[in-house]
Tab-separated table of C-alpha atoms in Angstrom:
chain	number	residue	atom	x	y	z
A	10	UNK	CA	3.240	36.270	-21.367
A	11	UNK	CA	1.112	35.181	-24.224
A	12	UNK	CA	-1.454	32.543	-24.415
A	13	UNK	CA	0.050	29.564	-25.181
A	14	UNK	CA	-1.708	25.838	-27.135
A	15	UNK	CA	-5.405	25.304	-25.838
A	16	UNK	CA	-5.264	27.847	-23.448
A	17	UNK	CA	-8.818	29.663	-23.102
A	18	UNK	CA	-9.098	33.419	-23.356
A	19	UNK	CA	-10.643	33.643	-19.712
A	20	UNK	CA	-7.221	32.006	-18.380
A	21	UNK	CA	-6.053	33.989	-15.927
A	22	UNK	CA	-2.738	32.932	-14.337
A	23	UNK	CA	-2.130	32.763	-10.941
A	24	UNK	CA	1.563	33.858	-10.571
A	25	UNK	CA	3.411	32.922	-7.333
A	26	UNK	CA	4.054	35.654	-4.201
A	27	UNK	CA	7.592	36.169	-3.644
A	28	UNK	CA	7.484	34.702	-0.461
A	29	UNK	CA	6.190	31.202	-2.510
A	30	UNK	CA	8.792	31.903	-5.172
A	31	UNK	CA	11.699	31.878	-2.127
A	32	UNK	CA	9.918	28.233	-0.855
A	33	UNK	CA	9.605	27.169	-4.846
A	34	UNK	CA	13.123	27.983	-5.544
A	35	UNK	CA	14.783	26.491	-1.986
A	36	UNK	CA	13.223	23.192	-2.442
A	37	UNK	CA	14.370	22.755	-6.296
A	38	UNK	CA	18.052	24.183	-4.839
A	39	UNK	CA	17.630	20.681	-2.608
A	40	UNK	CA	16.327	18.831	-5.271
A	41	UNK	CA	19.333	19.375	-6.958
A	42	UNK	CA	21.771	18.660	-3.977
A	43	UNK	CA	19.916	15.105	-4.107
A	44	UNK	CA	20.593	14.597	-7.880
A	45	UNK	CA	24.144	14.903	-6.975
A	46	UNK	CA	24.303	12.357	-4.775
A	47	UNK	CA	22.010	10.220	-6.293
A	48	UNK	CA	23.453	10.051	-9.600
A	49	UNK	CA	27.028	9.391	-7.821
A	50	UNK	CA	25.420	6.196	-6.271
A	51	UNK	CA	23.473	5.870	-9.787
A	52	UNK	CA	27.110	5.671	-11.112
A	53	UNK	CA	28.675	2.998	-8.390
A	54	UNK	CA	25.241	0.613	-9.172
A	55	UNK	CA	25.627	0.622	-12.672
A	56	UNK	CA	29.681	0.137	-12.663
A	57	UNK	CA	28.645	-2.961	-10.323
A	58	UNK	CA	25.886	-4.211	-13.035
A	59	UNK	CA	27.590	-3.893	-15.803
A	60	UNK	CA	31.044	-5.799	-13.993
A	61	UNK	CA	29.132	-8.249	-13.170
A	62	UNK	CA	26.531	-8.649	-15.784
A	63	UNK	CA	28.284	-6.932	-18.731
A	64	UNK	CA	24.795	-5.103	-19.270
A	65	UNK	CA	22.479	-2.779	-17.435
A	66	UNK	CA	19.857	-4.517	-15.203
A	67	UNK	CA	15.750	-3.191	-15.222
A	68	UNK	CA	16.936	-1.830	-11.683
A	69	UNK	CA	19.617	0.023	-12.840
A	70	UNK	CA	17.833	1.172	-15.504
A	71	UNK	CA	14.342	2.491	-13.685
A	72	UNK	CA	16.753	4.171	-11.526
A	73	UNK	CA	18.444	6.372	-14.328
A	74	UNK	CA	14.666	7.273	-15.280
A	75	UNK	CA	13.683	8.208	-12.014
A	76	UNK	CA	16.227	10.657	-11.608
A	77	UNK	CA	16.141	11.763	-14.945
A	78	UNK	CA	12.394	12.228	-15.249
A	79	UNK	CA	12.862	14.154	-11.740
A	80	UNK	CA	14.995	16.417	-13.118
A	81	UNK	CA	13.381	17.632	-15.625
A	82	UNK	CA	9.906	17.745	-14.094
A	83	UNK	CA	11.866	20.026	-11.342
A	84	UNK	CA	13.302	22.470	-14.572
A	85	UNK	CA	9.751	22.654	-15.755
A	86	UNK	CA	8.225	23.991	-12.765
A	87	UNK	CA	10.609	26.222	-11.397
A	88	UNK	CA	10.815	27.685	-15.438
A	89	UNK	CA	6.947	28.097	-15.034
A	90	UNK	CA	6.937	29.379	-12.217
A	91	UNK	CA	9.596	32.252	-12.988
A	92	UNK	CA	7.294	33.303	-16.053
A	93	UNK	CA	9.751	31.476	-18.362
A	94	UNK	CA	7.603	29.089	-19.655
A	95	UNK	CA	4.102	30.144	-20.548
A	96	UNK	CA	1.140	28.053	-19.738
A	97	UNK	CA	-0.123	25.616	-22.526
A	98	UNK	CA	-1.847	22.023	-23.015
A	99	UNK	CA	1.625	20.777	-23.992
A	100	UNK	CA	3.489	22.063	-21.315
A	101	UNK	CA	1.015	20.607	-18.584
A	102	UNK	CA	0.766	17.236	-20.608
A	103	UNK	CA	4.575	17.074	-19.912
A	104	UNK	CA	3.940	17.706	-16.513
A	105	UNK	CA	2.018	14.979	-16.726
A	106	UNK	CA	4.047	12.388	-18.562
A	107	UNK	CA	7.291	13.050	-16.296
A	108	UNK	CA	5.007	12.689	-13.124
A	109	UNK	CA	3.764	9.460	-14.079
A	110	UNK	CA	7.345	8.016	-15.147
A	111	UNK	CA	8.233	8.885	-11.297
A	112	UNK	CA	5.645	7.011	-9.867
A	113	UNK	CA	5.891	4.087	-12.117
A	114	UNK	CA	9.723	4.181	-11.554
A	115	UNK	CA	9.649	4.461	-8.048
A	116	UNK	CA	7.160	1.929	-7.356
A	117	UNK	CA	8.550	-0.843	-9.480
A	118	UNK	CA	11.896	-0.663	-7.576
A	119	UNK	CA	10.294	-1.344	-4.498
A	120	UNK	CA	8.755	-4.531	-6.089
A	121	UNK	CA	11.861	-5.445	-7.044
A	122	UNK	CA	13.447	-5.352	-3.771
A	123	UNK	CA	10.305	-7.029	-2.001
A	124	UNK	CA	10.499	-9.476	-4.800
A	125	UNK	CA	13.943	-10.847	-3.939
A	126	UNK	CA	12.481	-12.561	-1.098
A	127	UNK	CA	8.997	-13.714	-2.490
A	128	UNK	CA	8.958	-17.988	-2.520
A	129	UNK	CA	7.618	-17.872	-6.155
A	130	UNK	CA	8.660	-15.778	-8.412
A	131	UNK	CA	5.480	-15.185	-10.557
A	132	UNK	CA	4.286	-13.875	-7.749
A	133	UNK	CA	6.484	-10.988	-7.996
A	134	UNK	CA	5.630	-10.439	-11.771
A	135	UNK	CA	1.987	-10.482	-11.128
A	136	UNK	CA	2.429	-7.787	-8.780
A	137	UNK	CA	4.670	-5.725	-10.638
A	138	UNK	CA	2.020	-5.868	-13.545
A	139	UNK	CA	-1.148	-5.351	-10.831
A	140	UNK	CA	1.089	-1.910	-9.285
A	141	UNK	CA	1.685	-1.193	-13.018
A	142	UNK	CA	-2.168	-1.702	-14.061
A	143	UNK	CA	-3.545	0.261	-11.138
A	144	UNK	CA	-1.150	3.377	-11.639
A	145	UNK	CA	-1.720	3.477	-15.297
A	146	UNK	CA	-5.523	3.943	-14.150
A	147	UNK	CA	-4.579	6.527	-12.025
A	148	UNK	CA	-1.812	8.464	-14.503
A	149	UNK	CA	-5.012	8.435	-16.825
A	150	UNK	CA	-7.597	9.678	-14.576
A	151	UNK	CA	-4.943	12.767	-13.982
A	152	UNK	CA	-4.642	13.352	-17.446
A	153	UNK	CA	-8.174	13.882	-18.077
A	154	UNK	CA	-8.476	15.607	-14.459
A	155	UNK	CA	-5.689	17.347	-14.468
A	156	UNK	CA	-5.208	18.983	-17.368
A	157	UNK	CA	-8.383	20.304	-18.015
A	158	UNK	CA	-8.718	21.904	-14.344
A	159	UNK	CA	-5.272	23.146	-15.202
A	160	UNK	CA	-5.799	25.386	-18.477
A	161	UNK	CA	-8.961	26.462	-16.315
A	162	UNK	CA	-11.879	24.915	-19.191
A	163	UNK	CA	-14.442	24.879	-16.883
A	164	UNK	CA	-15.246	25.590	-12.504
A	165	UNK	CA	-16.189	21.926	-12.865
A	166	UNK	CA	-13.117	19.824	-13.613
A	167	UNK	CA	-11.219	22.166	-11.059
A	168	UNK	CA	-13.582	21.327	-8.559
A	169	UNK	CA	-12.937	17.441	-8.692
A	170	UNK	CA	-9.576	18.581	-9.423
A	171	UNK	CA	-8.880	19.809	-5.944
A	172	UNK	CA	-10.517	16.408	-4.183
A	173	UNK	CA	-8.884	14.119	-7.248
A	174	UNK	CA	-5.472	15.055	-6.597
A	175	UNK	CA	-5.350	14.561	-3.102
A	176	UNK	CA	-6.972	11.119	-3.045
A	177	UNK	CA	-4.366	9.937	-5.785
A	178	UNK	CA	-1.687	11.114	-3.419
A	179	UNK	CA	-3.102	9.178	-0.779
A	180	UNK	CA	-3.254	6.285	-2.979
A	181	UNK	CA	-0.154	5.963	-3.602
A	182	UNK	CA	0.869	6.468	0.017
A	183	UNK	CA	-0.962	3.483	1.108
A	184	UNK	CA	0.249	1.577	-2.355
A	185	UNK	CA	3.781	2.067	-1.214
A	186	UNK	CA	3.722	1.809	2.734
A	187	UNK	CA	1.888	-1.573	2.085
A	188	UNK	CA	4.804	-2.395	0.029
A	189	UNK	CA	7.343	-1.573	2.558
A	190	UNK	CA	5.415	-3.242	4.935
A	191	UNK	CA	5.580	-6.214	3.204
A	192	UNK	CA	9.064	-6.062	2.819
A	193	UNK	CA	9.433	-6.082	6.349
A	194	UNK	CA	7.022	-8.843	7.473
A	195	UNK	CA	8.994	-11.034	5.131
A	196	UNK	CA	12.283	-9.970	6.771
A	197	UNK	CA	11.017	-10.395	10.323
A	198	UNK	CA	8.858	-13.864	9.334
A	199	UNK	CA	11.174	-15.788	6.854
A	200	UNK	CA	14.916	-14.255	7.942
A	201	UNK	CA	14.887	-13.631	11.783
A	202	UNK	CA	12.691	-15.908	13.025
A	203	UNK	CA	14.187	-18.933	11.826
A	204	UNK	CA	17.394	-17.794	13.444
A	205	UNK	CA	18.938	-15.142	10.853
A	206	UNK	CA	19.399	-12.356	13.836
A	207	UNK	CA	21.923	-10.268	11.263
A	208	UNK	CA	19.027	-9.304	9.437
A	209	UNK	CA	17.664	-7.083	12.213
A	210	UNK	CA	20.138	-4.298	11.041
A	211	UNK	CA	18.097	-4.625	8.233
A	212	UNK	CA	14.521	-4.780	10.028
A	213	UNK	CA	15.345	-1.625	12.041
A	214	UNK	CA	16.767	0.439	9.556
A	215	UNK	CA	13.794	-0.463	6.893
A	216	UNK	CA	11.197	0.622	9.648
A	217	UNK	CA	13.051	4.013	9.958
A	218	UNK	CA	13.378	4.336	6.454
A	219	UNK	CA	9.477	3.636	6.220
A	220	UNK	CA	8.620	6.075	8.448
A	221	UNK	CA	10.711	8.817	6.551
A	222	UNK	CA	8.987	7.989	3.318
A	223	UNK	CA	5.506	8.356	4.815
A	224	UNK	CA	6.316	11.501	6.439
A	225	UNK	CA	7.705	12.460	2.938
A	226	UNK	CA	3.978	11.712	1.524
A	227	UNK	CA	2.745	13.570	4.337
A	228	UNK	CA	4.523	16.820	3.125
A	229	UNK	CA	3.754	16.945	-0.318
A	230	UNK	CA	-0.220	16.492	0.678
A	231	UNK	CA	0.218	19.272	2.868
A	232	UNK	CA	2.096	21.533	0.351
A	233	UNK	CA	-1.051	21.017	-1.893
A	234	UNK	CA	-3.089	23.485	0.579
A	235	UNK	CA	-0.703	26.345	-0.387
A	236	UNK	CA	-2.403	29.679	-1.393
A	237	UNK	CA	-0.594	28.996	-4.928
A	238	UNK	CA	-2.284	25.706	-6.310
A	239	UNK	CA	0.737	25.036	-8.347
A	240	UNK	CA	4.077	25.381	-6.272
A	241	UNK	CA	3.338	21.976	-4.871
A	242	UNK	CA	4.432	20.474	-8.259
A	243	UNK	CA	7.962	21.954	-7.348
A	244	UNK	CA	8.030	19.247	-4.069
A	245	UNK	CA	7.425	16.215	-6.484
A	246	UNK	CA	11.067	16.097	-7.474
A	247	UNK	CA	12.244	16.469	-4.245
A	248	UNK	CA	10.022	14.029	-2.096
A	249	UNK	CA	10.750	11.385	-4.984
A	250	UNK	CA	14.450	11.762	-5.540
A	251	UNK	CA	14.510	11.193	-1.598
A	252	UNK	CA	12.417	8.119	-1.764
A	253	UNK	CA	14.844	6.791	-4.824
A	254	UNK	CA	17.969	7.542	-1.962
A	255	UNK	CA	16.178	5.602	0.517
A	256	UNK	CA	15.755	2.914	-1.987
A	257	UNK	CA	19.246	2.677	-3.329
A	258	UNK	CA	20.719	2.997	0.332
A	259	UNK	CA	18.245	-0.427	0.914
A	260	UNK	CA	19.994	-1.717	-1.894
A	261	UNK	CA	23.305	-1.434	-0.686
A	262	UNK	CA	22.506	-1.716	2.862
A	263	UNK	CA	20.635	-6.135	2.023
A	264	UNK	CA	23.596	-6.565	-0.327
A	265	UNK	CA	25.853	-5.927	2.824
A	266	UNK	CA	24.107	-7.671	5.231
A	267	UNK	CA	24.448	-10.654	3.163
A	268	UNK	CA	27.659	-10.224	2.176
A	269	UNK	CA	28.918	-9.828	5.844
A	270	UNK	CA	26.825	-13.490	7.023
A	271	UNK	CA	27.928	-15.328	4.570
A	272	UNK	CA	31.445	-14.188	5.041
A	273	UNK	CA	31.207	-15.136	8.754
A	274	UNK	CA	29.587	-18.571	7.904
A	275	UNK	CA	31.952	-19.655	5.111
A	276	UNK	CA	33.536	-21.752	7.460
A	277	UNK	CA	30.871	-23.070	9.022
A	278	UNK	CA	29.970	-23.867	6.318
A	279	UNK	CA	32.514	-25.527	4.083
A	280	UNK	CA	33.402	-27.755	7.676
A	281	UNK	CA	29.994	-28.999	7.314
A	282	UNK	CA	30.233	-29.940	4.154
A	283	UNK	CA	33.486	-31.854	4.157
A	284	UNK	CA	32.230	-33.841	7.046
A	285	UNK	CA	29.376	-34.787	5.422
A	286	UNK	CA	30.965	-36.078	2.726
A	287	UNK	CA	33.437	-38.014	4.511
A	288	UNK	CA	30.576	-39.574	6.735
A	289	UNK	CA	27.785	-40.042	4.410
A	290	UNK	CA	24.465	-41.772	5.766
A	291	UNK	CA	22.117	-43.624	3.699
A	292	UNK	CA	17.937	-43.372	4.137
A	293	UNK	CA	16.158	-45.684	2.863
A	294	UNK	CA	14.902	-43.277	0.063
A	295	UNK	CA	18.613	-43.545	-1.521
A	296	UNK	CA	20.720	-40.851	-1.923
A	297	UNK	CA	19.714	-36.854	-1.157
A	298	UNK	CA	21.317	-33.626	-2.742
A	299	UNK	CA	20.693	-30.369	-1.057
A	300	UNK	CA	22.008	-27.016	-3.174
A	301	UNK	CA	21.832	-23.685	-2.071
A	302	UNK	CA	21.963	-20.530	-3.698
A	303	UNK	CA	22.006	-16.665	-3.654
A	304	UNK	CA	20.069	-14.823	-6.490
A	305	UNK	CA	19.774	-11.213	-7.369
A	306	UNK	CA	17.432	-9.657	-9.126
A	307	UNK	CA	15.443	-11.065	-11.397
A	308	UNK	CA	18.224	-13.967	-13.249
A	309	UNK	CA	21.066	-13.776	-11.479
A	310	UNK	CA	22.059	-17.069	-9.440
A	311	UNK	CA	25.489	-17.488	-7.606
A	312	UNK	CA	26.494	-20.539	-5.771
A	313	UNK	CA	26.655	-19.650	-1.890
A	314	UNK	CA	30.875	-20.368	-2.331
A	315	UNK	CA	31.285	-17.260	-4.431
A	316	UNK	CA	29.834	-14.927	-1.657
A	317	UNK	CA	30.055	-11.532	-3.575
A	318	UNK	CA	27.866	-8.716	-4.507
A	319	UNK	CA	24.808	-10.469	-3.195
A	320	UNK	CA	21.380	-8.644	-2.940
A	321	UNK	CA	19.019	-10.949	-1.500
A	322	UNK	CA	18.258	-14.174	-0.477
A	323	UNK	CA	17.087	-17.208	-1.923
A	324	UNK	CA	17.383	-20.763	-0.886
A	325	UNK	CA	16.800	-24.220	-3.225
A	326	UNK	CA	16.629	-27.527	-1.499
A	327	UNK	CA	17.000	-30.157	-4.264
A	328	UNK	CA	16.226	-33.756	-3.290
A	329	UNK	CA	16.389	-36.864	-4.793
A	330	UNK	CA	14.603	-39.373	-3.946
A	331	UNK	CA	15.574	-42.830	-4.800
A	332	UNK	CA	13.298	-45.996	-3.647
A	333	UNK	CA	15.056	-48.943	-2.949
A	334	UNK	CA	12.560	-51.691	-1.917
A	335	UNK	CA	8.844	-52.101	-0.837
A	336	UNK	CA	8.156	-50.365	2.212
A	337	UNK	CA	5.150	-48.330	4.049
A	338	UNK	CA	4.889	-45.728	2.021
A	339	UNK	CA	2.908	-47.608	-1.102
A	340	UNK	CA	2.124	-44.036	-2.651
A	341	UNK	CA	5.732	-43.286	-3.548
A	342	UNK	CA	6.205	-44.262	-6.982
A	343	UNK	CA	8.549	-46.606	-7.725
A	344	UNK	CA	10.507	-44.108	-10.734
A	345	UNK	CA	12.691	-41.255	-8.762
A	346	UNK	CA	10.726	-38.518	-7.089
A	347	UNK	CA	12.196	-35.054	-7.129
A	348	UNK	CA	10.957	-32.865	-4.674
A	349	UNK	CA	11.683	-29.281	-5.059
A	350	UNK	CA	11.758	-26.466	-1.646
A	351	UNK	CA	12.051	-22.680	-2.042
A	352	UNK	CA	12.052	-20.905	0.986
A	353	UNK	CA	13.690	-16.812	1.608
A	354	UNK	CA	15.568	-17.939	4.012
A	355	UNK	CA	19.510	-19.537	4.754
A	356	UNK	CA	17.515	-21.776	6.938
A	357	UNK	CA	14.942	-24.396	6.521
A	358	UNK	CA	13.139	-26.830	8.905
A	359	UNK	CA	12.701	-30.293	8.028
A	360	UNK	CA	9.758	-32.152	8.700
A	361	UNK	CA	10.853	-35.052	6.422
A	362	UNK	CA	10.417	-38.559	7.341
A	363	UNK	CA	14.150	-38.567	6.102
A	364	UNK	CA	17.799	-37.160	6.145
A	365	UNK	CA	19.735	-35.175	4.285
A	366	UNK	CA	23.160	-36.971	3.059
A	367	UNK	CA	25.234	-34.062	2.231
A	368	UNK	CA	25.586	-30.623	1.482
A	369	UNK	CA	27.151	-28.880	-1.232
């Protein structure tokens, strides 16, 4: 195998035992079994997006790249590491680029699950953007570690090499366990304790799901103390095509949840509502509108009658406030006062010195 683009003449390449070429070549082999069934469920969450939307959402979308950018990171490696494809500054700046695209991928459609329940929804962009910023940092810092320790320039970059590469691992660990955790302290704060018990399915089976994607950040650390310092690169598509499962399965798994309570409280739901319009009460405010409504992703807003394909929660109180005559409270202004509530949650408590007419 000839030298290939930037490679130094003092190179020497450190080709795989065949014992490491068995473990290289078993965990692409799995790799590919999760494509499969990756880009099947791929296929189901696009059909939905595009029935419903009649376009591709960003989810949809940084789901396609993830696997994509998987695959071919896994076709690079195992190519390499048969001999195929000789070593070069191109070849390991691809390595490079398709890495990066995974954790950028991977991370933002975590945010975007953990950002259907977030109260304000800048919040969610200014996290997406602060993930984003500090992963671009560390996608650079890889590139000009990285490569360089890589096509062997000097006993200096593969030196910080070796303690570089595992403390970016661990960064991202902790980067997407915190976001996970999140996710869950939301679900058990907001959702089940004011009363929404359905969502412990979805508590217990995120903490499980947690614990498998730490464990799967676990292994590829590990696999980095391998005799061969590059047949670790073959478990990156593997440990991230599982995460992308896990985060798909999530997907599915809130949008049924939801689905399945609001099916069971459509009654409730519509009897309360009839009532209340039949018996309306008066405050002394005037007259009081409460709406409440499902959205998904990041524009998507469905009345809670249509009850269908729902991915998250999201509740709007709307009241109007109408004063009628002098009273106590002198700081109201006289002109209407609308008061606007957003709460992740089906169910909000009231502290109002006032009632709510109806509901609709």
């Amino acid at each position: 195998m000839g030298r290939g683009f930037l490679v130094p003449e003092n190179f020497q390449l450190d080709a795989p035992s065949e014992d490491e070429m068995n473990v290289a070549s078993i965990v692409w082999g799995l790799s590919l079994g999760v494509t499969v069934f990756n880009c099947a469920k791929a296929f189901r969450q696009s059909k939905t997006a595009i029935e419903r939307r009649k376009r591709l959402t960003v989810y949809v979308l940084l789901i396609w790249a993830e696997i994509i950018s998987s695959t071919i990171l896994g076709v690079m490696v195992w190519l390499y590491l048969r001999e195929i494809i000789a070593p070069s500054f191109q070849f390991y700046f691809f390595i490079i680029v398709f890495w990066s695209a995974q954790v950028q991928c991977l991370i933002q459609i975590i945010i975007n699950r953990v950002g259907l329940l977030m109260v304000v929804r800048s919040n969610a962009t200014k996290l997406k953007w602060l993930c984003f910023g500090i992963l671009l940092a560390i996608n650079i810092s890889v590139f000009s570690i990285w490569v360089p320790a890589r096509l062997q320039i000097s006993e200096k970059f593969i030196a910080i090499n070796n303690i570089w590469d595992r403390c970016e691992k661990v960064i991202f660990a902790v980067m997407d366990a915190a976001l996970n955790f999140y996710f869950i302290y939301v679900v058990k704060r907001r959702l089940i304790s004011n009363g929404l018990h359905k969502y412990n399915r979805l508590y217990q089976m995120n903490l499980f799901l947690v614990a498998i994607s730490i464990a799967l950040d676990i292994l590829l650390i590990c696999m980095m103390s391998l005799p061969n310092s590059f047949v670790y690169v073959q478990f990156h598509p593997l440990v991230y095509l599982l995460k992308l499962h896990i985060e798909m399965n999530m997907a599915d798994l809130i949008g049924k949840v939801v689905r399945a309570s609001n099916a069971e409280g459509s009654n409730e739901y519509s009897t309360r509502s009839r009532g209340a319009q039949s018996r309306p009460q008066h405050s002394r405010f005037g007259a009081t509108l409460t709406r409440t409504h499902i959205e998904l992703g990041e524009d998507d807003e469905m009345e809670l009658k249509e009850r269908e394909n729902l991915e998250g929660i999201k509740k709007t109180v709307v009241t109007e406030i109408t004063r009628v005559g002098p009273g106590e409270d002198d700081d109201i202004p006289e002109h209407h006062e609308r008061a606007v509530s957003e709460a992740s949650s089906t169910k909000l408590r009231h502290e109002d010195p006032y009632t709510i007419d109806h509901a609709r």
